[in-house]
Short mmCIF file of C-alpha atoms in Angstrom, two decimals:
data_model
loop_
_atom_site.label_atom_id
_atom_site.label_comp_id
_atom_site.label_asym_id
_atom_site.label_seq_id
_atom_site.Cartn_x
_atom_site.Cartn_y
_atom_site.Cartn_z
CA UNK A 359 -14.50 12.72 -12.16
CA UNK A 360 -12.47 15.78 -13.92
CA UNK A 361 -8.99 15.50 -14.75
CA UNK A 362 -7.40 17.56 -12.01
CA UNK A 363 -9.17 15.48 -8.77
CA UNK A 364 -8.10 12.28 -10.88
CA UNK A 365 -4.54 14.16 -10.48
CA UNK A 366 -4.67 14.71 -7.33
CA UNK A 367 -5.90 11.27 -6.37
CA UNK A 368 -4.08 9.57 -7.95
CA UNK A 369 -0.68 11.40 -6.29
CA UNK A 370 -2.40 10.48 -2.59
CA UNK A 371 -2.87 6.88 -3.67
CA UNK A 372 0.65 6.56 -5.03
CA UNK A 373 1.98 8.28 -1.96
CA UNK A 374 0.20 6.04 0.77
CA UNK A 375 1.46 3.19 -1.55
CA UNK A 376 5.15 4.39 -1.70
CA UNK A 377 4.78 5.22 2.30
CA UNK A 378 3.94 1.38 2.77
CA UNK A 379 7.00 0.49 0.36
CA UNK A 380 9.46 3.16 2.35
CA UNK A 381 8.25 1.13 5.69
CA UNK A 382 8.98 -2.20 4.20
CA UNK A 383 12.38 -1.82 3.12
CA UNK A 384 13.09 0.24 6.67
CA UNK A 385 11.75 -3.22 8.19
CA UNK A 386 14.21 -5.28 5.95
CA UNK A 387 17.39 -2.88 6.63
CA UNK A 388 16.13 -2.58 9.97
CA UNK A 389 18.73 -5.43 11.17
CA UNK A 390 21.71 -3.49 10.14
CA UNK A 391 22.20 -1.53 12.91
CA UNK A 392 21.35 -3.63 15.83
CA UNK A 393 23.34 -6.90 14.24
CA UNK A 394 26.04 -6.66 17.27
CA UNK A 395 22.55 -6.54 19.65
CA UNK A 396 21.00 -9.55 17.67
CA UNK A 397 24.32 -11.58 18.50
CA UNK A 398 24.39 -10.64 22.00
CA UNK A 399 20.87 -11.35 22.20
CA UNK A 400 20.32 -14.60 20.69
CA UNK A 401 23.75 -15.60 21.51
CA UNK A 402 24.93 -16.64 17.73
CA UNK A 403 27.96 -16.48 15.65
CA UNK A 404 28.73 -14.26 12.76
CA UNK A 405 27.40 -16.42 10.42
CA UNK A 406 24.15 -17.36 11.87
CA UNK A 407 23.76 -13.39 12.37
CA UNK A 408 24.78 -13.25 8.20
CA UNK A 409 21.40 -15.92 8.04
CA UNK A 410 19.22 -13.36 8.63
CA UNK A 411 19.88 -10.79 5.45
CA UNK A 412 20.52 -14.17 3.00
CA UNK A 413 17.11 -15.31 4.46
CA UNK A 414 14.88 -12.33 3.74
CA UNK A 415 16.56 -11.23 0.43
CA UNK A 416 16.24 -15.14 -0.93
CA UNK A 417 12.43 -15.34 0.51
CA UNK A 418 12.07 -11.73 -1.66
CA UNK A 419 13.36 -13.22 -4.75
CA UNK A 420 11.75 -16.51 -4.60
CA UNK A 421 8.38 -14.55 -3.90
CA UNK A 422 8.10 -12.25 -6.31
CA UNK A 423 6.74 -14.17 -9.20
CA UNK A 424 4.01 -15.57 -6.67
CA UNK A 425 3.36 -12.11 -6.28
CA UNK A 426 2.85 -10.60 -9.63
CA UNK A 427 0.55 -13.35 -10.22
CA UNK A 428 -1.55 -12.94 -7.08
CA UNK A 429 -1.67 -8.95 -7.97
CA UNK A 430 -2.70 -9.61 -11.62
CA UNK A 431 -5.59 -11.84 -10.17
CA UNK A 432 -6.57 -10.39 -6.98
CA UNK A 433 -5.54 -6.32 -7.43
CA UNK A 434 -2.98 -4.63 -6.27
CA UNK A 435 -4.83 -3.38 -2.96
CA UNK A 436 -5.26 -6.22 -1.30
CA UNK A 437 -2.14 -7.93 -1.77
CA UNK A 438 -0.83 -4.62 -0.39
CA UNK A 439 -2.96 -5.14 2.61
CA UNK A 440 -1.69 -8.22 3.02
CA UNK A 441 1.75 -7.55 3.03
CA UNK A 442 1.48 -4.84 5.14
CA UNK A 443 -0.09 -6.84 7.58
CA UNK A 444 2.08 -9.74 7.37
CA UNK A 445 5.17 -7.33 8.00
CA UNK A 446 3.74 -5.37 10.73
CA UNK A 447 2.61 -8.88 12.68
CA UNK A 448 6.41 -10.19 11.61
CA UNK A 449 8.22 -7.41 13.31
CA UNK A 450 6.19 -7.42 16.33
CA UNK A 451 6.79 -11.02 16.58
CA UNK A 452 10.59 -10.21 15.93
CA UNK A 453 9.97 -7.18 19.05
CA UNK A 454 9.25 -10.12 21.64
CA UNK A 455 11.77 -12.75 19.56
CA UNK A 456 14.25 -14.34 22.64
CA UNK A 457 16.33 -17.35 20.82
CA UNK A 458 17.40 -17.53 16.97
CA UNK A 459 14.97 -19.68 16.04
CA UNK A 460 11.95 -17.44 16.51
CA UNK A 461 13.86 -14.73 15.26
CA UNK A 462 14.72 -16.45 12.43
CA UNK A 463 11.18 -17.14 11.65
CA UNK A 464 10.09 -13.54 11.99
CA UNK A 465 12.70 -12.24 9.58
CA UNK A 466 11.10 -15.01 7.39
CA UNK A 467 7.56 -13.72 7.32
CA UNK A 468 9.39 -9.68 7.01
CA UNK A 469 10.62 -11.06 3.65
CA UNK A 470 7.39 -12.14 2.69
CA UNK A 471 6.00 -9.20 3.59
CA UNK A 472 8.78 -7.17 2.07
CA UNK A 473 7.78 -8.84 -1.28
CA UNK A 474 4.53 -8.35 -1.23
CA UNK A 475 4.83 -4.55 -1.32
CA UNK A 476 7.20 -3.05 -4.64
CA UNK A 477 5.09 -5.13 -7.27
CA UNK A 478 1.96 -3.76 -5.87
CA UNK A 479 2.92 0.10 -5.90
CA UNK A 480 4.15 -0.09 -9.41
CA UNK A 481 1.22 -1.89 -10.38
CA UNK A 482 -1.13 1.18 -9.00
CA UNK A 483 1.24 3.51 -11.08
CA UNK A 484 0.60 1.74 -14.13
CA UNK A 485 -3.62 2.01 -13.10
CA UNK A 486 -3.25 5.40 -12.38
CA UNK A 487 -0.70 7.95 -14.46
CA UNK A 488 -0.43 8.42 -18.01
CA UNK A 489 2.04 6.52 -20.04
CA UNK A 490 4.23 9.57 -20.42
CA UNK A 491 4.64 10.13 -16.87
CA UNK A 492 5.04 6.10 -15.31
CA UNK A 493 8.88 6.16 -16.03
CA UNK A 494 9.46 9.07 -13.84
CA UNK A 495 6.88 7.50 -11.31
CA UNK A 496 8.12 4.58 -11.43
CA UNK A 497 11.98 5.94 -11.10
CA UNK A 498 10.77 7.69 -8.09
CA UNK A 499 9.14 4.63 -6.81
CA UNK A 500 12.39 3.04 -6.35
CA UNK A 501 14.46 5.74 -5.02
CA UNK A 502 12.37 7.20 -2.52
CA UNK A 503 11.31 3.75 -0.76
CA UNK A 504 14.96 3.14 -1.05
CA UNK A 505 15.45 6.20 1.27
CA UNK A 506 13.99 4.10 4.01
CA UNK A 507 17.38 2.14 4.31
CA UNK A 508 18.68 5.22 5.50
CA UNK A 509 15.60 6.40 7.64
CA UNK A 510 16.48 2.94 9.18
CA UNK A 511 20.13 3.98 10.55
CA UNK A 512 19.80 6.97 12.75
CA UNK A 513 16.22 6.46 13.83
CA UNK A 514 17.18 2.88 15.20
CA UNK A 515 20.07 3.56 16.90
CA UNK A 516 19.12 6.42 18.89
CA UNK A 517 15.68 4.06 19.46
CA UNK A 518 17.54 0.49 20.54
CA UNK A 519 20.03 2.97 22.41
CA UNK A 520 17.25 4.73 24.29
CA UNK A 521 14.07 2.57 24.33
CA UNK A 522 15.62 -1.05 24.19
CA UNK A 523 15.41 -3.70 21.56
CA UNK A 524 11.21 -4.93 22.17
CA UNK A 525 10.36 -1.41 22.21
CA UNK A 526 12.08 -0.13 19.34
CA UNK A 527 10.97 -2.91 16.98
CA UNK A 528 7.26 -2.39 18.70
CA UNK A 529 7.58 1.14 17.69
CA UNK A 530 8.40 0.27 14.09
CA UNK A 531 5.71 -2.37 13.92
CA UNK A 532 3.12 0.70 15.01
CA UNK A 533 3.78 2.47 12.01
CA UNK A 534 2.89 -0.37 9.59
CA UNK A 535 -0.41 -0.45 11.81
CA UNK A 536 -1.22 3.14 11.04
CA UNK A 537 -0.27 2.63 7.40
CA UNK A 538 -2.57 -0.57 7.18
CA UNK A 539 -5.38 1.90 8.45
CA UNK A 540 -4.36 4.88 5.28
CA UNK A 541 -4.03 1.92 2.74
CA UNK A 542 -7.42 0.30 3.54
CA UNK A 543 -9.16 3.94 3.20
CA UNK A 544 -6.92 5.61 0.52
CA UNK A 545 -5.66 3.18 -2.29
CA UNK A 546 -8.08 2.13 -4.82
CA UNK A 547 -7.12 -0.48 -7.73
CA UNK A 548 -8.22 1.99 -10.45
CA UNK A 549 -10.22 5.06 -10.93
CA UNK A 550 -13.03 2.84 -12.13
CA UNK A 551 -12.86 0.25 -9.10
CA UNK A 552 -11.44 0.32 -5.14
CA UNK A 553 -10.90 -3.24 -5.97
CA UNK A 554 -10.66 -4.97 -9.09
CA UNK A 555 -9.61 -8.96 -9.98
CA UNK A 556 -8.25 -10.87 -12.63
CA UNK A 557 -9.38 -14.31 -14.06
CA UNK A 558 -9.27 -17.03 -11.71
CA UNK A 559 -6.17 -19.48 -13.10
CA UNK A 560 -5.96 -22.98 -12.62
CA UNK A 561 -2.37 -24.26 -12.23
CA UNK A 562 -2.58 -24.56 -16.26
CA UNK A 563 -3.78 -21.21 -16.41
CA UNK A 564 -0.92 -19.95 -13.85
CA UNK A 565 1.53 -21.81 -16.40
CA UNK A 566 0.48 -19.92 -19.13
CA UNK A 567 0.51 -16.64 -18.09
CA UNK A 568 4.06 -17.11 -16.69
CA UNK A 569 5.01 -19.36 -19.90
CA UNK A 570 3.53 -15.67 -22.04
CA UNK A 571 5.54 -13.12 -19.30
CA UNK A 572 9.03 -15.17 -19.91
CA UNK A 573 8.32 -16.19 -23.44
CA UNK A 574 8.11 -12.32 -24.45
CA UNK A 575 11.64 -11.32 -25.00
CA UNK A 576 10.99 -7.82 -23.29
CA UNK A 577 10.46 -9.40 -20.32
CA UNK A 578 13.68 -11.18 -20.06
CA UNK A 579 15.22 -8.10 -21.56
CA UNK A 580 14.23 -6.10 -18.59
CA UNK A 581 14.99 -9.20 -15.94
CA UNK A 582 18.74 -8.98 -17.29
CA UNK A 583 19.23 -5.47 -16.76
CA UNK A 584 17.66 -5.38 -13.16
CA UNK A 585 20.46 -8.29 -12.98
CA UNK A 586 23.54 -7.23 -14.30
CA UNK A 587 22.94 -3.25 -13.07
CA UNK A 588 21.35 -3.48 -9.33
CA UNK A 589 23.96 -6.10 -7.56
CA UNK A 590 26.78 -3.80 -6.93
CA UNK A 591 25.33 -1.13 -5.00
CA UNK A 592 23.08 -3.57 -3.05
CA UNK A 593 26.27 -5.91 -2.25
CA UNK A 594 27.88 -2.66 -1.04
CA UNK A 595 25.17 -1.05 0.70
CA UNK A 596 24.05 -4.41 2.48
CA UNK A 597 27.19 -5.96 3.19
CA UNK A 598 30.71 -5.69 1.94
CA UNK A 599 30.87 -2.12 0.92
CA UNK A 600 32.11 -1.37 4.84
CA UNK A 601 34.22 -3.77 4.97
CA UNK A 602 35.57 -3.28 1.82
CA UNK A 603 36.41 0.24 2.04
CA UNK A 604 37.79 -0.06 5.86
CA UNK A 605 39.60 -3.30 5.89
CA UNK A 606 40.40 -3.26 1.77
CA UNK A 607 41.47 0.48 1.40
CA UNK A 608 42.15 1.30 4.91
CA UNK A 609 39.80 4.14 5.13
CA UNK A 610 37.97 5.40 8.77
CA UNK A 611 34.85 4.23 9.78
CA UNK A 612 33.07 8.00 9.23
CA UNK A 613 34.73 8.07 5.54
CA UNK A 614 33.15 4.49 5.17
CA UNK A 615 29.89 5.73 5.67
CA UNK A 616 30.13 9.15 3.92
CA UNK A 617 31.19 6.85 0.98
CA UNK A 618 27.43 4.76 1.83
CA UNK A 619 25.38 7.89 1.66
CA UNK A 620 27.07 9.12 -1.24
CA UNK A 621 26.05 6.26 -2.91
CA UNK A 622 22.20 6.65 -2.06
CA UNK A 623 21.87 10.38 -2.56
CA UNK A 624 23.64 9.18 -6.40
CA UNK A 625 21.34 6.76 -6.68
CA UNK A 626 18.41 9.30 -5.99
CA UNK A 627 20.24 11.97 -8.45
CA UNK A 628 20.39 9.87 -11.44
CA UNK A 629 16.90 8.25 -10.92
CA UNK A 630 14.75 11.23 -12.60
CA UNK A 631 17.56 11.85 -15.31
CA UNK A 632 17.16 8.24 -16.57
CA UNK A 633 13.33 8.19 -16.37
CA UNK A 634 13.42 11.66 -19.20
CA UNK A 635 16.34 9.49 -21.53
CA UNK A 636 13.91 6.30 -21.77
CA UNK A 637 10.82 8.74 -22.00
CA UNK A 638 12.19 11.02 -24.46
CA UNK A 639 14.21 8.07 -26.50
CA UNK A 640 12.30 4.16 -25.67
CA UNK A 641 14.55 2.77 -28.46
CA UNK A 642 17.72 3.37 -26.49
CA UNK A 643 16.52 2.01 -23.14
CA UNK A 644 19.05 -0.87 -24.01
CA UNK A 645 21.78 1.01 -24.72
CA UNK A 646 21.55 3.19 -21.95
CA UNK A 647 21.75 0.02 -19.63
CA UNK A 648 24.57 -1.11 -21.29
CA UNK A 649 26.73 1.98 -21.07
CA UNK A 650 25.99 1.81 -17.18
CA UNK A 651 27.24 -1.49 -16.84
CA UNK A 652 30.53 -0.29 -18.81
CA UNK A 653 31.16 2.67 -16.68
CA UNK A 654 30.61 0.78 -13.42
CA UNK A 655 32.82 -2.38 -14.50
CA UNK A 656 35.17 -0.02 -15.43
CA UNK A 657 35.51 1.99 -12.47
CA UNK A 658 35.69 -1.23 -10.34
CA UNK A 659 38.73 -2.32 -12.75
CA UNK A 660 40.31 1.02 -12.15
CA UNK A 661 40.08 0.45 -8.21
CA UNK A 662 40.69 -2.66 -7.72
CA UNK A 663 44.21 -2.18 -10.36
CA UNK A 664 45.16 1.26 -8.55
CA UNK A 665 48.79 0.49 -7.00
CA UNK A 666 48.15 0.61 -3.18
CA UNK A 667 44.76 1.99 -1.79
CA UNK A 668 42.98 3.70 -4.22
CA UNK A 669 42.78 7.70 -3.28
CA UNK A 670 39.47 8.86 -2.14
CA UNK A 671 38.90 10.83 -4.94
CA UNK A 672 38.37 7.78 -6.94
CA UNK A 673 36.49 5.86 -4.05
CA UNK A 674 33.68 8.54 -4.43
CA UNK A 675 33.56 8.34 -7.49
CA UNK A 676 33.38 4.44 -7.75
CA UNK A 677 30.27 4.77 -5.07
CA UNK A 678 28.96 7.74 -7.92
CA UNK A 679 28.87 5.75 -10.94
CA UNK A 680 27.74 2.50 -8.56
CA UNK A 681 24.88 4.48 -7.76
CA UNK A 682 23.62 4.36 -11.41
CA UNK A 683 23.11 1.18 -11.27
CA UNK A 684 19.88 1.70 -9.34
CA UNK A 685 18.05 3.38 -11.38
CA UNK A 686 19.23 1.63 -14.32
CA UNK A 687 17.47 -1.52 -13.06
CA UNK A 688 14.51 0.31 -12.94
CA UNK A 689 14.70 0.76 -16.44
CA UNK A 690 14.17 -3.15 -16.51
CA UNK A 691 10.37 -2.78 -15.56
CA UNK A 692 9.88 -0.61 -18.34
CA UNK A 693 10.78 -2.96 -21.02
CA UNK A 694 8.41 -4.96 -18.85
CA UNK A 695 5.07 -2.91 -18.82
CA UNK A 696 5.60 -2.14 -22.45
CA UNK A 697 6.30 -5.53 -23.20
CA UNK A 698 3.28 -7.26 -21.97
CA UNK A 699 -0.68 -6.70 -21.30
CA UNK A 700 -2.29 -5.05 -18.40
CA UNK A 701 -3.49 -8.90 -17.17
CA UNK A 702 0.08 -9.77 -17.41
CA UNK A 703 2.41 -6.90 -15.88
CA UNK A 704 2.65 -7.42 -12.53
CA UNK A 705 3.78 -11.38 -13.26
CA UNK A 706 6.33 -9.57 -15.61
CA UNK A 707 7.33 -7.32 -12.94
CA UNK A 708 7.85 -10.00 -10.25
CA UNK A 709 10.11 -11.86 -12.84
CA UNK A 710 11.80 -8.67 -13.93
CA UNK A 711 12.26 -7.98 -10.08
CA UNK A 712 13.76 -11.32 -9.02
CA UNK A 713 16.84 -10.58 -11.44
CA UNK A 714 18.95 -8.07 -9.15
CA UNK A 715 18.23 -10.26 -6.04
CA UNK A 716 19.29 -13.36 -6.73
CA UNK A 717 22.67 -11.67 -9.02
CA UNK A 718 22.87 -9.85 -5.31
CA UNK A 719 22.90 -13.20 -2.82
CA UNK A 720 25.33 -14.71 -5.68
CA UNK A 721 27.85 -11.66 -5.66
CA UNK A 722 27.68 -11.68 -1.96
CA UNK A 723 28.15 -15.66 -1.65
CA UNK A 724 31.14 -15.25 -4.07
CA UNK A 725 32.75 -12.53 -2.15
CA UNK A 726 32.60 -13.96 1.24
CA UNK A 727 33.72 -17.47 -0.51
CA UNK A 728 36.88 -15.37 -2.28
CA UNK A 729 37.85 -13.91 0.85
CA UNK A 730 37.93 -16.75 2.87
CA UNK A 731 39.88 -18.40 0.45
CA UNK A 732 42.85 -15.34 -0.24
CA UNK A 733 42.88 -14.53 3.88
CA UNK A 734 45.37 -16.71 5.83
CA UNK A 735 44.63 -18.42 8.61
CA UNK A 736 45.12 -16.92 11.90
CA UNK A 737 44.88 -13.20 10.01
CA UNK A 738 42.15 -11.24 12.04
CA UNK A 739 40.40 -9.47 9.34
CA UNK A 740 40.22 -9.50 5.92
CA UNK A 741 43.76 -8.28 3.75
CA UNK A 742 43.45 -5.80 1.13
CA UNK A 743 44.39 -8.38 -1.80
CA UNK A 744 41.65 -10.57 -0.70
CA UNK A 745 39.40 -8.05 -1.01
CA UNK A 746 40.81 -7.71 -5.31
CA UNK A 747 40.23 -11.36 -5.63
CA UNK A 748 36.23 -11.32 -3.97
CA UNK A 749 35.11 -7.98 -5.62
CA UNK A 750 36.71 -9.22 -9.12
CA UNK A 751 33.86 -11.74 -8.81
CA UNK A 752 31.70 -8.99 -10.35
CA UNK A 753 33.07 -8.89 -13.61
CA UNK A 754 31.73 -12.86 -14.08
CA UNK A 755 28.34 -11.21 -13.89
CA UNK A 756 28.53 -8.35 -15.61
CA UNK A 757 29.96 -10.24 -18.39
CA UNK A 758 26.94 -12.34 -18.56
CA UNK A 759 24.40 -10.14 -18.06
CA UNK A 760 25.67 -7.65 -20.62
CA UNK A 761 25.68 -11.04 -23.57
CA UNK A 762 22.20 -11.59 -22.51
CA UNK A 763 20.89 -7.85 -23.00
CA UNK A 764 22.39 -7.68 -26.47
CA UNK A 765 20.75 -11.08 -27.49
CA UNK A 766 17.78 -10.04 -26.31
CA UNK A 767 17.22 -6.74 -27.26
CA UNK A 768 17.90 -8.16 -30.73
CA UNK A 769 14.93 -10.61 -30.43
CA UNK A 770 12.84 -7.77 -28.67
CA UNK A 771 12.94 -5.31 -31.36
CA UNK A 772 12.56 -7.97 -34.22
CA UNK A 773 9.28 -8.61 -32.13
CA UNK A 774 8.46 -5.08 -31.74
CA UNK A 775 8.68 -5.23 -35.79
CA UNK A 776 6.54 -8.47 -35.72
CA UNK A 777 4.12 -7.36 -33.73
CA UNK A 778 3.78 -3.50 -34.18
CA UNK A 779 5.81 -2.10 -37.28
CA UNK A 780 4.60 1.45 -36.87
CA UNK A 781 5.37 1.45 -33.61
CA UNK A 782 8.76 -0.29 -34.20
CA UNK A 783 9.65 2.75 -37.40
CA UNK A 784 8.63 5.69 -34.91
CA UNK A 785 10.68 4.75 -32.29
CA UNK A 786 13.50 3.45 -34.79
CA UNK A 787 12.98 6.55 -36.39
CA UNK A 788 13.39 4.12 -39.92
CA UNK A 789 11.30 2.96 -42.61
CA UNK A 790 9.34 -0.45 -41.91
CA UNK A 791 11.26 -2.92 -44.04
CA UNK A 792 10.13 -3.68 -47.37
CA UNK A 793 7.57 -0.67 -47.55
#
């Protein structure tokens, strides 16, 4: 095979993978536009409706180390298969759903389908682009299957307006049929195999290969930056960030959502810029995190201590500078590839990857805690100094994560030294010690 078909096949393969990873997070943020449908439906309350987001994003966390281990053993094809399949069976399910418990259930099995799909397309990056190009692919990864959160807005509300809740969801569960087809023909493993498989692992073996992912200090470099640098744009875009900006700064409900997009086309913006700083300077990755986390701790201080509302000059900026935080967790699952062997990514990926989920259920836990606590009984809606208290919960992680990425990035460049001291004095750019 020459170079250029190699090229070209391996952009087809990544873009039938990304497709499948645009559908599953369009399943997943599906929900947010029919949620005052799904209460009238199923007859619930606010909070059982609030079950169903908690309940796929904690089923996506708790699956993803399951995950990079079955890719690392069984290829990344056919756990794609499998997730697609799982998620286009779950929202067909969900299409004919008629009480909360079935529904429930269905949202269940679109988490675990969900999971099953972001490990898998970075793990065909890393099979098929050269080293110098996976950042960028992998930046672009993330930002363009995050696109299908907002694919999943207009498209379902003209479609539960105009074709009704079973069809609409039986229309979205077509798709993942016809991309179940295009992954079984298109995506191969590798260019050497369509499939390829790891060593079978006993539970010992299982242990050790996630006791050598964790142990590395890369890899829990890279799961403390996709903690401490994702939460605050997911928290917004998933849940609070309407509220907050209606209900907390008294803006419109079309100025609440310009503020939303904003956020995702910054979040696209930045994405290529940070994957040329960590491919043009790897030592830095760090310190590129940790400036993010500074400018958007800082912009939430300046916010949430602006006398009054805060003018919406400073709102779009605060959804700006939020936005970085995407791609900056992205940056996590660089430390991880370079951090570990082929056999081993994908478990160090699913660990990496579990970091800005569950720092994203315990934001949103703590905010809805804080403002139940600060809002008087009897007051319909949430005040505006409720809102300070609940988003000041933010800073508790941001503090932490920031510690752990300057303890660890300590003990992952003594390893880099350890391990590979001419590696370690080009990227340094300084003289191994002691030669």
């Amino acid at each position: 095979m020459t170079t250029a078909p190699r090229t070209s096949q391996a952009m087809v393969i990544w873009i039938v993978g990304l497709a499948v990873y645009f559908v599953a997070v369009f399943h997943r943020s599906s929900l947010a536009v029919a949620g005052l449908l799904a209460a009238e439906r199923f007859e619930i309350t606010a909070s059982q409706l609030s079950t169903f987001v908690v309940l796929q994003l904690l089923i996506y966390a708790l699956m993803q180390v399951p995950v990079g281990l079955m890719v690392d053993r069984f290829g990344p094809r056919r756990v794609l298969l499998t997730g697609t399949l799982v998620l286009t069976c779950a929202q067909l399910s969900f299409a004919f759903a008629d009480n909360y418990a079935w529904a429930l259930s269905s949202r269940f099995f679109v988490g675990v389908g969900d999971a099953m799909t972001f490990v898998c397309v970075l793990r065909l990056v890393n099979s098929w682009f050269p080293a110098r190009r996976i950042p960028l692919m992998t930046q672009l990864t993330g930002v363009l299957g995050q696109l299908g959160a907002v694919a999943a807005a207009v498209p379902m509300t003209w479609a539960l307006s105009s074709l009704g809740w079973t069809r609409a969801y039986l229309a979205t569960a077509a798709i993942g049929a016809v991309l179940l087809v295009a992954t079984l023909i298109v995506v191969r493993d590798s260019p050497q195999a369509r499939t390829t498989a790891g060593p079978l692992l006993g539970l010992a073996g299982i242990k050790d290969s996630l006791w050598a992912s964790w142990e590395h200090p890369g890899t829990r470099l890279g799961f403390w930056m996709h903690f401490s640098t994702q939460f605050s744009a997911t928290v917004l875009g998933l849940l609070w960030g309407y509220p907050f900006f209606v209900q907390g700064q008294g803006l419109g409900s079309a100025s609440a959502g310009l503020l939303l997009t904003i956020m995702v086309l910054s979040i696209m913006g930045f994405g290529p810029a940070f994957a040329w700083l960590i491919t043009r300077w790897p030592w830095h990755r760090s310190t590129l995190v940790l400036l993010v986390i500074a400018a958007i701790a800082g912009m939430w201080a300046l916010v949430l201590s602006w006398p009054g509302t805060a003018p919406f000059w400073l709102l779009v900026l605060l959804v700006v500078v939020c936005g970085m935080g995407g791609p900056a967790s992205m940056v996590g699952f660089d430390l991880g590839r370079t951090s570990n062997p082929v056999v081993r990514v994908s478990t160090a990926t699913g660990i990496i990857n579990q970091g800005g989920f569950f720092a994203s259920l315990t934001t949103v836990a703590l905010i809805g805690l804080l403002l139940d606590w600060r809002t008087p009984d009897g007051v319909t809606g949430y005040p505006a100094e409720a809102f300070t208290w609940a988003m000041s919960a933010q800073f508790l992680l941001w503090g932490l994560g920031a510690l752990q990425i300057w303890r660890y990035r300590r003990k992952g460049r003594n390893r880099l030294l350890r391990d590979d001291p001419d590696l370690w004095s080009r990227q340094s750019g300084r003289p191994v010690p002691g030669t």
